[in-house]
Amino acid sequence: MAVYPEATRDDKCNAIFDAQLKMSQSRCVCIPGPVIIGAGPSGLAVAACLKERGVPFLILEKEDCLGSLWKLKTYDRLQLHLPKEFCQLPHMSFSPDFPTYPTKQQFISYLETYAKYFSIEPMFRQKVQSAIYDATLRFWRVQTNESEFICRWLIVATGENAEEVVPDIAGISEFKGKLLHTSRYKDGADAKGSKVLVVGCGNSGMEVSLDLCNNGAQVFLSVRNKLHILPRDILGRSTFALSMWLLNWFPVKMVDWFLLRCSQVILGDTIRTGIRRPEIGPLELKNSVGKTPVLDVGAFAKIKSGDIKVVPGVKRFLTTGAEFADGQVEEFDLIITATGYRSNAKSWLKEDSFFSDEDGFPRNSFPNNWKGKDGLYSVGFSRRGLSGVSVDAHKVAEDIAGQWNSEASNTTESHLLGKRCRGGFAT
């Protein structure tokens, strides 16, 4: 598959044999096509695109299910924030019976149907410990908790939300009440009558606050930074869909102006509730730093009525509550950190040029975020949610398929590598 101009093919084959003999003590499996890390929407999308192009692959998933973030780490009331037509994966639409904004369970059902339709069968309980490019073999060596996999192409599809972000706030370990991240929150049924602090005011923080309030909790929402809140729908249309349509005709700044005027009319002035807006508009902010505006589904009405009380950022936690930036002190029964997630690719991917050490995202921004060097790719790191996943998946699959087809007649190296791998080829 690879080309070795500096040595003869026989020399390279001998090197491959020697390397494989050294690995004979461990279980080693050679994959003729790419290895995909992650069986969430990103992994499934690129797998389907590869399958449509006749390229074999293997998906490794650390959990025992598809879409583990959605199934294991999301709250029950969650719905897609964008209309379903912007969230469908390649080659399969959502059921016409699904609402405009499918529920968590409907989306999980969609992922399971998707995998079944394309006969995608990941290897579960395979937690990747390291992925290293072997410059001698010119293959990737992917070590999991059980096996080692050798492949020509490696696709990182673990996504932007692979692990929870725990806030580094003084005294957080001293709080004696119940403390949990939104990844462990399911519903507010047990919080009735409790005094609850939600730290973080993105979409998750707002929706968890609303759910707690609807279940009879006394809710405080800590807002540290400026943020944009927009109505989910404007004039009967999705705010997102309307924005995308307007961007075909008008510049970003003008569309932002329109969105903010509509928000003022529909929601009212957010600053009166203690929520300040950034100086630049929501779309410009999203494009520049990747910060997503909150699409309101009812929480802001609770904030205006006082049922959800906005408080400043937390200065420090106490054994029974928290002290805020303005000096106010409150006691709480429960503290929920809605502080988001982050990529964990850099914790196991031993590569320095593609992914940034700072945030775990590709160093190149959209639309050049999907391809690295030495057969390394990413899907789902465009900061564009599910709509960006499909774009990445098509590009990656097309690029790999082009190489696969052009190298199809040159199978010597792959054959020799597979011959020496314990377990042979996986399909």
mmCIF file of N, CA, C and O in Angstrom, residues 68-144:
data_model
loop_
_atom_site.group_PDB
_atom_site.id
_atom_site.type_symbol
_atom_site.label_atom_id
_atom_site.label_comp_id
_atom_site.label_asym_id
_atom_site.label_seq_id
_atom_site.Cartn_x
_atom_site.Cartn_y
_atom_site.Cartn_z
ATOM 1 N N SER A 68 -22.750 6.154 22.967
ATOM 2 C CA SER A 68 -22.665 6.045 24.425
ATOM 3 C C SER A 68 -22.884 7.378 25.137
ATOM 4 O O SER A 68 -23.464 7.417 26.223
ATOM 5 N N LEU A 69 -22.442 8.478 24.540
ATOM 6 C CA LEU A 69 -22.669 9.774 25.182
ATOM 7 C C LEU A 69 -24.161 10.051 25.290
ATOM 8 O O LEU A 69 -24.658 10.481 26.343
ATOM 9 N N TRP A 70 -24.892 9.798 24.205
ATOM 10 C CA TRP A 70 -26.332 10.022 24.202
ATOM 11 C C TRP A 70 -27.048 9.048 25.135
ATOM 12 O O TRP A 70 -27.963 9.425 25.860
ATOM 13 N N LYS A 71 -26.634 7.806 25.128
ATOM 14 C CA LYS A 71 -27.356 6.798 25.899
ATOM 15 C C LYS A 71 -27.022 6.852 27.389
ATOM 16 O O LYS A 71 -27.905 6.646 28.235
ATOM 17 N N LEU A 72 -25.780 7.142 27.727
ATOM 18 C CA LEU A 72 -25.339 7.007 29.110
ATOM 19 C C LEU A 72 -25.149 8.332 29.842
ATOM 20 O O LEU A 72 -25.164 8.348 31.081
ATOM 21 N N LYS A 73 -24.971 9.436 29.116
ATOM 22 C CA LYS A 73 -24.544 10.667 29.786
ATOM 23 C C LYS A 73 -25.401 11.885 29.454
ATOM 24 O O LYS A 73 -24.912 13.014 29.493
ATOM 25 N N THR A 74 -26.649 11.673 29.131
ATOM 26 C CA THR A 74 -27.536 12.802 28.844
ATOM 27 C C THR A 74 -28.803 12.705 29.692
ATOM 28 O O THR A 74 -29.209 11.624 30.112
ATOM 29 N N TYR A 75 -29.413 13.861 29.932
ATOM 30 C CA TYR A 75 -30.626 13.925 30.738
ATOM 31 C C TYR A 75 -31.839 13.523 29.900
ATOM 32 O O TYR A 75 -31.839 13.626 28.668
ATOM 33 N N ASP A 76 -32.877 13.092 30.594
ATOM 34 C CA ASP A 76 -34.029 12.480 29.913
ATOM 35 C C ASP A 76 -34.809 13.451 29.030
ATOM 36 O O ASP A 76 -35.374 13.046 28.015
ATOM 37 N N ARG A 77 -34.883 14.726 29.402
ATOM 38 C CA ARG A 77 -35.696 15.670 28.646
ATOM 39 C C ARG A 77 -34.990 16.207 27.392
ATOM 40 O O ARG A 77 -35.564 16.979 26.630
ATOM 41 N N LEU A 78 -33.777 15.768 27.157
ATOM 42 C CA LEU A 78 -32.990 16.293 26.036
ATOM 43 C C LEU A 78 -33.673 16.043 24.700
ATOM 44 O O LEU A 78 -34.190 14.964 24.431
ATOM 45 N N GLN A 79 -33.671 17.072 23.862
ATOM 46 C CA GLN A 79 -34.080 16.974 22.469
ATOM 47 C C GLN A 79 -32.976 17.563 21.602
ATOM 48 O O GLN A 79 -32.115 18.314 22.087
ATOM 49 N N LEU A 80 -32.976 17.212 20.322
ATOM 50 C CA LEU A 80 -32.036 17.856 19.406
ATOM 51 C C LEU A 80 -32.301 19.356 19.411
ATOM 52 O O LEU A 80 -33.452 19.800 19.424
ATOM 53 N N HIS A 81 -31.245 20.133 19.409
ATOM 54 C CA HIS A 81 -31.405 21.588 19.439
ATOM 55 C C HIS A 81 -31.675 22.164 18.052
ATOM 56 O O HIS A 81 -32.150 23.302 17.932
ATOM 57 N N LEU A 82 -31.359 21.398 17.029
ATOM 58 C CA LEU A 82 -31.592 21.835 15.652
ATOM 59 C C LEU A 82 -32.637 20.940 15.005
ATOM 60 O O LEU A 82 -32.816 19.785 15.407
ATOM 61 N N PRO A 83 -33.344 21.409 13.994
ATOM 62 C CA PRO A 83 -34.328 20.568 13.302
ATOM 63 C C PRO A 83 -33.690 19.298 12.746
ATOM 64 O O PRO A 83 -32.510 19.280 12.392
ATOM 65 N N LYS A 84 -34.473 18.250 12.656
ATOM 66 C CA LYS A 84 -33.934 16.938 12.304
ATOM 67 C C LYS A 84 -33.244 16.908 10.939
ATOM 68 O O LYS A 84 -32.303 16.142 10.740
ATOM 69 N N GLU A 85 -33.693 17.761 10.008
ATOM 70 C CA GLU A 85 -33.071 17.718 8.684
ATOM 71 C C GLU A 85 -31.618 18.178 8.706
ATOM 72 O O GLU A 85 -30.852 17.884 7.792
ATOM 73 N N PHE A 86 -31.221 18.908 9.751
ATOM 74 C CA PHE A 86 -29.838 19.355 9.876
ATOM 75 C C PHE A 86 -28.999 18.383 10.707
ATOM 76 O O PHE A 86 -27.805 18.601 10.884
ATOM 77 N N CYS A 87 -29.617 17.336 11.233
ATOM 78 C CA CYS A 87 -28.928 16.422 12.138
ATOM 79 C C CYS A 87 -28.853 14.997 11.622
ATOM 80 O O CYS A 87 -28.269 14.131 12.275
ATOM 81 N N GLN A 88 -29.444 14.718 10.470
ATOM 82 C CA GLN A 88 -29.426 13.354 9.958
ATOM 83 C C GLN A 88 -28.042 12.999 9.438
ATOM 84 O O GLN A 88 -27.285 13.853 8.976
ATOM 85 N N LEU A 89 -27.706 11.731 9.524
ATOM 86 C CA LEU A 89 -26.420 11.241 9.070
ATOM 87 C C LEU A 89 -26.496 10.893 7.585
ATOM 88 O O LEU A 89 -27.592 10.783 7.019
ATOM 89 N N PRO A 90 -25.365 10.701 6.925
ATOM 90 C CA PRO A 90 -25.368 10.453 5.477
ATOM 91 C C PRO A 90 -26.196 9.236 5.071
ATOM 92 O O PRO A 90 -26.179 8.202 5.737
ATOM 93 N N HIS A 91 -26.950 9.400 3.996
ATOM 94 C CA HIS A 91 -27.661 8.307 3.327
ATOM 95 C C HIS A 91 -28.886 7.784 4.084
ATOM 96 O O HIS A 91 -29.449 6.767 3.689
ATOM 97 N N MET A 92 -29.311 8.471 5.150
ATOM 98 C CA MET A 92 -30.525 8.027 5.833
ATOM 99 C C MET A 92 -31.183 9.200 6.552
ATOM 100 O O MET A 92 -30.566 9.834 7.409
ATOM 101 N N SER A 93 -32.452 9.454 6.222
ATOM 102 C CA SER A 93 -33.212 10.513 6.871
ATOM 103 C C SER A 93 -33.860 9.996 8.153
ATOM 104 O O SER A 93 -33.968 8.788 8.374
ATOM 105 N N PHE A 94 -34.293 10.920 8.989
ATOM 106 C CA PHE A 94 -35.086 10.547 10.149
ATOM 107 C C PHE A 94 -36.468 10.074 9.691
ATOM 108 O O PHE A 94 -36.938 10.430 8.611
ATOM 109 N N SER A 95 -37.111 9.311 10.546
ATOM 110 C CA SER A 95 -38.475 8.880 10.272
ATOM 111 C C SER A 95 -39.380 10.106 10.136
ATOM 112 O O SER A 95 -39.280 11.043 10.934
ATOM 113 N N PRO A 96 -40.264 10.118 9.144
ATOM 114 C CA PRO A 96 -41.197 11.243 9.011
ATOM 115 C C PRO A 96 -42.137 11.368 10.210
ATOM 116 O O PRO A 96 -42.745 12.422 10.413
ATOM 117 N N ASP A 97 -42.239 10.302 11.013
ATOM 118 C CA ASP A 97 -43.084 10.344 12.206
ATOM 119 C C ASP A 97 -42.421 11.096 13.362
ATOM 120 O O ASP A 97 -43.097 11.460 14.321
ATOM 121 N N PHE A 98 -41.115 11.315 13.259
ATOM 122 C CA PHE A 98 -40.417 12.027 14.331
ATOM 123 C C PHE A 98 -40.785 13.509 14.281
ATOM 124 O O PHE A 98 -41.008 14.068 13.202
ATOM 125 N N PRO A 99 -40.833 14.164 15.443
ATOM 126 C CA PRO A 99 -41.106 15.609 15.457
ATOM 127 C C PRO A 99 -39.930 16.393 14.891
ATOM 128 O O PRO A 99 -38.866 15.826 14.599
ATOM 129 N N THR A 100 -40.109 17.693 14.740
ATOM 130 C CA THR A 100 -39.044 18.544 14.209
ATOM 131 C C THR A 100 -37.777 18.433 15.038
ATOM 132 O O THR A 100 -36.659 18.382 14.504
ATOM 133 N N TYR A 101 -37.950 18.375 16.363
ATOM 134 C CA TYR A 101 -36.816 18.243 17.268
ATOM 135 C C TYR A 101 -36.925 16.887 17.973
ATOM 136 O O TYR A 101 -37.566 16.777 19.021
ATOM 137 N N PRO A 102 -36.325 15.836 17.423
ATOM 138 C CA PRO A 102 -36.454 14.507 18.022
ATOM 139 C C PRO A 102 -35.942 14.453 19.462
ATOM 140 O O PRO A 102 -35.033 15.187 19.845
ATOM 141 N N THR A 103 -36.548 13.564 20.241
ATOM 142 C CA THR A 103 -36.143 13.381 21.625
ATOM 143 C C THR A 103 -34.858 12.548 21.699
ATOM 144 O O THR A 103 -34.420 11.953 20.701
ATOM 145 N N LYS A 104 -34.311 12.490 22.893
ATOM 146 C CA LYS A 104 -33.129 11.663 23.143
ATOM 147 C C LYS A 104 -33.372 10.215 22.716
ATOM 148 O O LYS A 104 -32.561 9.623 21.990
ATOM 149 N N GLN A 105 -34.477 9.628 23.147
ATOM 150 C CA GLN A 105 -34.755 8.237 22.832
ATOM 151 C C GLN A 105 -34.974 8.026 21.338
ATOM 152 O O GLN A 105 -34.578 6.996 20.778
ATOM 153 N N GLN A 106 -35.595 8.988 20.683
ATOM 154 C CA GLN A 106 -35.793 8.881 19.240
ATOM 155 C C GLN A 106 -34.459 8.939 18.502
ATOM 156 O O GLN A 106 -34.250 8.217 17.518
ATOM 157 N N PHE A 107 -33.551 9.793 18.970
ATOM 158 C CA PHE A 107 -32.252 9.876 18.309
ATOM 159 C C PHE A 107 -31.442 8.596 18.528
ATOM 160 O O PHE A 107 -30.789 8.110 17.601
ATOM 161 N N ILE A 108 -31.487 8.041 19.727
ATOM 162 C CA ILE A 108 -30.798 6.775 19.981
ATOM 163 C C ILE A 108 -31.369 5.679 19.079
ATOM 164 O O ILE A 108 -30.626 4.871 18.508
ATOM 165 N N SER A 109 -32.693 5.649 18.939
ATOM 166 C CA SER A 109 -33.335 4.679 18.052
ATOM 167 C C SER A 109 -32.868 4.866 16.611
ATOM 168 O O SER A 109 -32.632 3.881 15.886
ATOM 169 N N TYR A 110 -32.720 6.121 16.204
ATOM 170 C CA TYR A 110 -32.234 6.419 14.855
ATOM 171 C C TYR A 110 -30.823 5.863 14.653
ATOM 172 O O TYR A 110 -30.516 5.263 13.610
ATOM 173 N N LEU A 111 -29.939 6.047 15.643
ATOM 174 C CA LEU A 111 -28.564 5.541 15.537
ATOM 175 C C LEU A 111 -28.547 4.025 15.435
ATOM 176 O O LEU A 111 -27.786 3.449 14.641
ATOM 177 N N GLU A 112 -29.373 3.361 16.227
ATOM 178 C CA GLU A 112 -29.421 1.893 16.195
ATOM 179 C C GLU A 112 -29.956 1.383 14.861
ATOM 180 O O GLU A 112 -29.438 0.405 14.299
ATOM 181 N N THR A 113 -30.970 2.051 14.331
ATOM 182 C CA THR A 113 -31.514 1.681 13.015
ATOM 183 C C THR A 113 -30.483 1.923 11.927
ATOM 184 O O THR A 113 -30.338 1.121 10.988
ATOM 185 N N TYR A 114 -29.762 3.008 12.052
ATOM 186 C CA TYR A 114 -28.724 3.378 11.082
ATOM 187 C C TYR A 114 -27.645 2.289 11.017
ATOM 188 O O TYR A 114 -27.264 1.820 9.937
ATOM 189 N N ALA A 115 -27.156 1.884 12.195
ATOM 190 C CA ALA A 115 -26.115 0.859 12.246
ATOM 191 C C ALA A 115 -26.614 -0.466 11.674
ATOM 192 O O ALA A 115 -25.886 -1.167 10.957
ATOM 193 N N LYS A 116 -27.862 -0.824 11.980
ATOM 194 C CA LYS A 116 -28.426 -2.073 11.477
ATOM 195 C C LYS A 116 -28.584 -2.030 9.958
ATOM 196 O O LYS A 116 -28.275 -3.006 9.258
ATOM 197 N N TYR A 117 -29.028 -0.897 9.437
ATOM 198 C CA TYR A 117 -29.255 -0.762 7.996
ATOM 199 C C TYR A 117 -27.950 -0.933 7.220
ATOM 200 O O TYR A 117 -27.918 -1.577 6.163
ATOM 201 N N PHE A 118 -26.863 -0.354 7.736
ATOM 202 C CA PHE A 118 -25.579 -0.427 7.044
ATOM 203 C C PHE A 118 -24.717 -1.595 7.529
ATOM 204 O O PHE A 118 -23.551 -1.702 7.137
ATOM 205 N N SER A 119 -25.296 -2.462 8.367
ATOM 206 C CA SER A 119 -24.564 -3.627 8.903
ATOM 207 C C SER A 119 -23.241 -3.217 9.537
ATOM 208 O O SER A 119 -22.187 -3.804 9.277
ATOM 209 N N ILE A 120 -23.308 -2.191 10.376
ATOM 210 C CA ILE A 120 -22.131 -1.701 11.092
ATOM 211 C C ILE A 120 -22.086 -2.383 12.451
ATOM 212 O O ILE A 120 -23.019 -2.260 13.252
ATOM 213 N N GLU A 121 -21.030 -3.126 12.707
ATOM 214 C CA GLU A 121 -20.902 -3.881 13.949
ATOM 215 C C GLU A 121 -19.574 -3.531 14.631
ATOM 216 O O GLU A 121 -18.546 -4.162 14.367
ATOM 217 N N PRO A 122 -19.571 -2.551 15.515
ATOM 218 C CA PRO A 122 -18.334 -2.161 16.206
ATOM 219 C C PRO A 122 -17.831 -3.256 17.145
ATOM 220 O O PRO A 122 -18.590 -4.152 17.550
ATOM 221 N N MET A 123 -16.575 -3.168 17.496
ATOM 222 C CA MET A 123 -16.026 -3.976 18.579
ATOM 223 C C MET A 123 -16.186 -3.164 19.857
ATOM 224 O O MET A 123 -15.564 -2.101 20.003
ATOM 225 N N PHE A 124 -17.018 -3.648 20.776
ATOM 226 C CA PHE A 124 -17.298 -2.920 22.001
ATOM 227 C C PHE A 124 -16.291 -3.274 23.097
ATOM 228 O O PHE A 124 -15.552 -4.251 22.992
ATOM 229 N N ARG A 125 -16.306 -2.433 24.125
ATOM 230 C CA ARG A 125 -15.408 -2.579 25.290
ATOM 231 C C ARG A 125 -13.945 -2.599 24.866
ATOM 232 O O ARG A 125 -13.119 -3.325 25.434
ATOM 233 N N GLN A 126 -13.617 -1.806 23.873
ATOM 234 C CA GLN A 126 -12.245 -1.680 23.395
ATOM 235 C C GLN A 126 -11.786 -0.243 23.667
ATOM 236 O O GLN A 126 -11.950 0.647 22.828
ATOM 237 N N LYS A 127 -11.245 -0.009 24.825
ATOM 238 C CA LYS A 127 -10.778 1.331 25.183
ATOM 239 C C LYS A 127 -9.372 1.550 24.647
ATOM 240 O O LYS A 127 -8.437 0.813 24.984
ATOM 241 N N VAL A 128 -9.227 2.556 23.802
ATOM 242 C CA VAL A 128 -7.924 2.829 23.200
ATOM 243 C C VAL A 128 -7.002 3.456 24.232
ATOM 244 O O VAL A 128 -7.327 4.456 24.866
ATOM 245 N N GLN A 129 -5.856 2.835 24.405
ATOM 246 C CA GLN A 129 -4.853 3.336 25.336
ATOM 247 C C GLN A 129 -3.795 4.179 24.640
ATOM 248 O O GLN A 129 -3.262 5.129 25.224
ATOM 249 N N SER A 130 -3.500 3.828 23.403
ATOM 250 C CA SER A 130 -2.542 4.623 22.627
ATOM 251 C C SER A 130 -2.712 4.330 21.143
ATOM 252 O O SER A 130 -3.152 3.239 20.754
ATOM 253 N N ALA A 131 -2.396 5.319 20.341
ATOM 254 C CA ALA A 131 -2.355 5.158 18.882
ATOM 255 C C ALA A 131 -1.088 5.852 18.402
ATOM 256 O O ALA A 131 -0.935 7.062 18.563
ATOM 257 N N ILE A 132 -0.184 5.071 17.835
ATOM 258 C CA ILE A 132 1.141 5.568 17.454
ATOM 259 C C ILE A 132 1.406 5.219 16.001
ATOM 260 O O ILE A 132 1.144 4.089 15.562
ATOM 261 N N TYR A 133 1.940 6.176 15.269
ATOM 262 C CA TYR A 133 2.311 5.908 13.877
ATOM 263 C C TYR A 133 3.706 5.308 13.848
ATOM 264 O O TYR A 133 4.670 5.891 14.350
ATOM 265 N N ASP A 134 3.821 4.117 13.270
ATOM 266 C CA ASP A 134 5.104 3.428 13.129
ATOM 267 C C ASP A 134 5.718 3.837 11.789
ATOM 268 O O ASP A 134 5.266 3.405 10.728
ATOM 269 N N ALA A 135 6.747 4.656 11.851
ATOM 270 C CA ALA A 135 7.345 5.182 10.623
ATOM 271 C C ALA A 135 8.059 4.100 9.826
ATOM 272 O O ALA A 135 8.246 4.246 8.609
ATOM 273 N N THR A 136 8.469 3.025 10.493
ATOM 274 C CA THR A 136 9.142 1.933 9.781
ATOM 275 C C THR A 136 8.143 1.127 8.958
ATOM 276 O O THR A 136 8.356 0.860 7.773
ATOM 277 N N LEU A 137 7.053 0.757 9.602
ATOM 278 C CA LEU A 137 6.022 -0.003 8.898
ATOM 279 C C LEU A 137 5.141 0.876 8.018
ATOM 280 O O LEU A 137 4.500 0.401 7.090
ATOM 281 N N ARG A 138 5.084 2.164 8.390
ATOM 282 C CA ARG A 138 4.159 3.107 7.763
ATOM 283 C C ARG A 138 2.702 2.687 7.976
ATOM 284 O O ARG A 138 1.861 2.762 7.082
ATOM 285 N N PHE A 139 2.455 2.238 9.169
ATOM 286 C CA PHE A 139 1.120 1.870 9.615
ATOM 287 C C PHE A 139 0.899 2.432 11.020
ATOM 288 O O PHE A 139 1.852 2.728 11.738
ATOM 289 N N TRP A 140 -0.377 2.554 11.393
ATOM 290 C CA TRP A 140 -0.736 2.964 12.746
ATOM 291 C C TRP A 140 -0.847 1.725 13.626
ATOM 292 O O TRP A 140 -1.372 0.691 13.207
ATOM 293 N N ARG A 141 -0.369 1.858 14.857
ATOM 294 C CA ARG A 141 -0.472 0.796 15.849
ATOM 295 C C ARG A 141 -1.404 1.299 16.960
ATOM 296 O O ARG A 141 -1.068 2.233 17.680
ATOM 297 N N VAL A 142 -2.571 0.685 17.057
ATOM 298 C CA VAL A 142 -3.598 1.113 18.005
ATOM 299 C C VAL A 142 -3.699 0.076 19.115
ATOM 300 O O VAL A 142 -4.097 -1.064 18.872
ATOM 301 N N GLN A 143 -3.337 0.467 20.316
ATOM 302 C CA GLN A 143 -3.363 -0.437 21.462
ATOM 303 C C GLN A 143 -4.616 -0.186 22.297
ATOM 304 O O GLN A 143 -4.875 0.936 22.727
ATOM 305 N N THR A 144 -5.404 -1.235 22.519
ATOM 306 C CA THR A 144 -6.582 -1.135 23.384
ATOM 307 C C THR A 144 -6.324 -1.929 24.663
ATOM 308 O O THR A 144 -5.241 -2.476 24.864
#
